[in-house]
């Protein structure tokens, strides 16, 4: 659930009526996003609202969502609002490795090293295969193009890789870019850690 359609008092009343009704029907948990429907992806997620929702829900399980782009955002959101867990949406696009980083933080371990180009290729190929099952092999590259652009953030030659995917116009173009920029036989520069959290503040989930 988003926190309502807009910022009106009526919208907030409706939110809590639906929330309570869902729990009364026996749902195990409810995920709450700290933005209204009208906000779309603009402006910050309202964590104070998530805090109020969790306080209202009591022992019932509330999961938080919104502005989660870096692994550190998860324990911070849980500590600040009291929610039992966190959903990750756009923060995982092009960066499925965020989940292993979050697990390390929650387990009290140091962050794992950034994913190598070979690891990135493995995940890209896995996601391409899954996409092909849904959209068919002919459309896979076109559907995945925007995701590949986000993957470029993790590449040691990110600018060149991003341009290659932006310029891709067909599934064949995407496949050619993958072969060129994720060649496992090539020696790539070290991969640096991408700090998406700070950049996301301007982008706003």
Coordinates of C-alpha atoms in Angstrom, one line a residue:
X1 CA 0.0 0.0 0.0
X2 CA 1.1 3.6 -0.7
X3 CA 0.3 5.8 2.2
X4 CA -2.8 7.1 0.5
X5 CA -3.9 8.7 -2.8
X6 CA -2.9 12.2 -1.7
X7 CA -2.1 14.2 1.4
X8 CA -5.7 14.8 2.5
X9 CA -7.1 13.7 5.8
X10 CA -9.7 11.7 4.0
X11 CA -7.0 9.7 2.1
X12 CA -5.2 9.0 5.3
X13 CA -8.4 7.7 7.0
X14 CA -9.1 5.5 4.0
X15 CA -5.5 4.1 4.3
X16 CA -6.0 3.0 7.9
X17 CA -9.4 1.6 7.2
X18 CA -8.0 -0.5 4.4
X19 CA -5.0 -1.5 6.5
X20 CA -7.1 -2.7 9.4
X21 CA -9.5 -4.4 7.0
X22 CA -6.7 -6.3 5.4
X23 CA -5.4 -7.6 8.8
X24 CA -9.0 -8.4 9.9
X25 CA -9.2 -10.6 6.8
X26 CA -6.1 -12.5 7.9
X27 CA -3.3 -11.2 5.8
X28 CA 0.1 -12.0 7.4
X29 CA 1.8 -8.6 6.6
X30 CA 1.3 -5.4 4.8
X31 CA 4.0 -3.5 2.9
X32 CA 3.7 0.3 3.2
X33 CA 5.4 2.8 0.8
X34 CA 5.9 6.2 2.3
X35 CA 4.7 8.1 -0.7
X36 CA 1.2 8.8 -1.9
X37 CA -0.1 7.6 -5.3
X38 CA -0.2 11.3 -6.4
X39 CA 3.5 11.7 -5.6
X40 CA 4.4 9.0 -8.0
X41 CA 8.3 8.9 -7.6
X42 CA 8.7 12.6 -6.7
X43 CA 9.8 13.8 -3.3
X44 CA 11.1 11.9 -0.3
X45 CA 9.4 8.9 1.2
X46 CA 7.6 9.8 4.5
X47 CA 9.3 7.7 7.2
X48 CA 7.4 9.4 9.9
X49 CA 4.2 8.0 8.4
X50 CA 5.8 4.5 8.4
X51 CA 6.5 5.0 12.1
X52 CA 2.9 5.9 12.8
X53 CA 1.7 2.9 10.8
X54 CA 3.9 0.6 12.8
X55 CA 2.7 2.0 16.0
X56 CA -0.9 1.7 14.9
X57 CA -0.4 -1.9 13.8
X58 CA 1.1 -3.0 17.1
X59 CA 2.2 -6.7 16.9
X60 CA 1.0 -7.1 13.3
X61 CA 3.7 -7.2 10.7
X62 CA 4.5 -4.0 8.7
X63 CA 7.2 -4.0 6.0
X64 CA 8.6 -0.6 4.8
X65 CA 9.3 0.6 1.3
X66 CA 10.7 3.7 -0.3
X67 CA 14.1 5.3 -0.8
X68 CA 16.1 2.1 -0.4
X69 CA 19.0 2.2 -2.8
X70 CA 22.0 1.3 -0.6
X71 CA 22.4 -1.7 1.8
X72 CA 22.8 0.7 4.7
X73 CA 19.3 2.1 4.0
X74 CA 17.7 -1.2 5.2
X75 CA 18.8 -1.3 8.8
X76 CA 18.4 2.5 9.0
X77 CA 14.8 2.3 7.9
X78 CA 14.0 -0.5 10.3
X79 CA 15.7 1.3 13.2
X80 CA 14.0 4.6 12.5
X81 CA 10.4 3.3 11.9
X82 CA 10.2 0.0 13.8
X83 CA 9.0 -2.0 10.8
X84 CA 9.9 -5.7 10.7
X85 CA 11.3 -5.8 7.2
X86 CA 12.0 -3.8 4.1
X87 CA 10.9 -4.2 0.4
X88 CA 13.4 -3.1 -2.2
X89 CA 12.2 -2.0 -5.6
X90 CA 14.2 0.3 -7.9
X91 CA 17.2 -0.1 -5.7
X92 CA 17.6 -3.6 -7.0
X93 CA 17.2 -2.7 -10.7
X94 CA 20.6 -3.4 -12.2
X95 CA 22.0 -4.3 -8.8
X96 CA 20.7 -7.7 -7.5
X97 CA 23.9 -7.8 -5.5
X98 CA 22.3 -5.4 -3.0
X99 CA 20.6 -8.4 -1.3
X100 CA 23.9 -10.1 -0.4
X101 CA 25.2 -6.8 0.9
X102 CA 22.1 -6.3 3.1
X103 CA 22.4 -9.8 4.4
X104 CA 26.0 -9.2 5.4
X105 CA 25.0 -6.0 7.3
X106 CA 22.1 -7.6 9.1
X107 CA 24.3 -10.5 10.1
X108 CA 27.0 -8.1 11.5
X109 CA 29.5 -9.0 8.8
X110 CA 31.5 -6.5 6.6
X111 CA 30.2 -5.7 3.2
X112 CA 31.3 -8.2 0.5
X113 CA 33.6 -6.9 -2.2
X114 CA 31.9 -5.3 -5.3
X115 CA 30.7 -7.8 -7.9
X116 CA 33.3 -8.7 -10.5
X117 CA 32.6 -8.2 -14.2
X118 CA 32.2 -12.0 -14.4
X119 CA 29.7 -12.0 -11.6
X120 CA 27.8 -9.2 -13.3
X121 CA 27.7 -11.2 -16.5
X122 CA 26.3 -14.3 -14.7
X123 CA 23.5 -12.2 -13.2
X124 CA 22.8 -10.5 -16.5
X125 CA 22.6 -13.8 -18.4
X126 CA 20.3 -15.2 -15.7
X127 CA 18.0 -12.2 -15.9
X128 CA 18.0 -12.4 -19.7
X129 CA 17.0 -16.0 -19.6
X130 CA 14.1 -15.3 -17.2
X131 CA 13.0 -12.3 -19.4
X132 CA 13.1 -14.6 -22.5
X133 CA 10.7 -17.0 -20.8
X134 CA 8.2 -14.2 -20.4
X135 CA 8.7 -12.0 -23.6
X136 CA 10.4 -14.4 -26.0
X137 CA 14.0 -14.4 -27.2
X138 CA 13.3 -11.8 -30.0
X139 CA 12.2 -9.1 -27.5
X140 CA 14.5 -10.0 -24.6
X141 CA 17.2 -7.5 -25.4
X142 CA 14.8 -4.6 -26.0
X143 CA 12.9 -5.3 -22.7
X144 CA 16.2 -5.6 -20.8
X145 CA 17.8 -2.5 -22.3
X146 CA 16.9 -0.2 -19.5
X147 CA 18.0 -2.7 -16.9
X148 CA 21.3 -3.1 -18.7
X149 CA 21.8 0.6 -18.5
X150 CA 21.4 0.4 -14.7
X151 CA 23.9 -2.5 -14.6
X152 CA 26.4 -0.2 -16.2
X153 CA 26.7 1.7 -12.9
X154 CA 28.6 -1.4 -11.5
X155 CA 31.0 -1.7 -14.5
X156 CA 34.6 -0.4 -14.1
X157 CA 34.1 1.4 -17.5
X158 CA 30.6 2.5 -16.7
X159 CA 30.4 5.5 -19.1
X160 CA 31.3 3.5 -22.1
X161 CA 29.0 0.6 -21.1
X162 CA 26.1 3.0 -20.4
X163 CA 26.5 4.7 -23.8
X164 CA 26.6 1.3 -25.6
X165 CA 23.3 0.2 -24.0
X166 CA 21.7 3.7 -24.6
X167 CA 22.5 3.5 -28.2
X168 CA 21.2 -0.1 -28.6
X169 CA 18.1 -0.2 -30.7
X170 CA 17.5 -4.0 -31.0
X171 CA 17.9 -7.2 -29.1
X172 CA 20.9 -7.9 -31.3
X173 CA 22.5 -4.6 -30.3
X174 CA 22.1 -5.4 -26.6
X175 CA 23.6 -8.9 -27.1
X176 CA 26.6 -7.4 -29.0
X177 CA 27.1 -4.8 -26.2
X178 CA 27.1 -7.7 -23.6
X179 CA 29.7 -9.6 -25.6
X180 CA 31.9 -6.6 -25.9
X181 CA 31.7 -5.1 -22.5
X182 CA 31.4 -8.3 -20.4
X183 CA 33.9 -10.5 -22.2
X184 CA 35.1 -12.9 -19.5
X185 CA 38.4 -13.4 -21.3
X186 CA 39.3 -9.7 -21.1
X187 CA 41.2 -8.2 -18.2
X188 CA 39.1 -5.5 -16.6
X189 CA 40.1 -2.8 -14.2
X190 CA 39.1 -3.3 -10.6
X191 CA 35.4 -2.8 -9.8
X192 CA 34.6 0.0 -7.4
X193 CA 31.8 0.1 -5.0
X194 CA 28.8 2.1 -6.2
X195 CA 27.3 4.5 -3.6
X196 CA 23.7 4.6 -5.0
X197 CA 22.2 5.9 -1.8
X198 CA 23.5 9.4 -2.0
X199 CA 22.7 9.7 -5.7
X200 CA 19.2 8.3 -5.1
X201 CA 18.4 11.2 -2.7
X202 CA 18.3 13.5 -5.7
X203 CA 16.6 10.9 -7.9
X204 CA 14.1 10.0 -5.2
X205 CA 12.6 6.5 -5.4

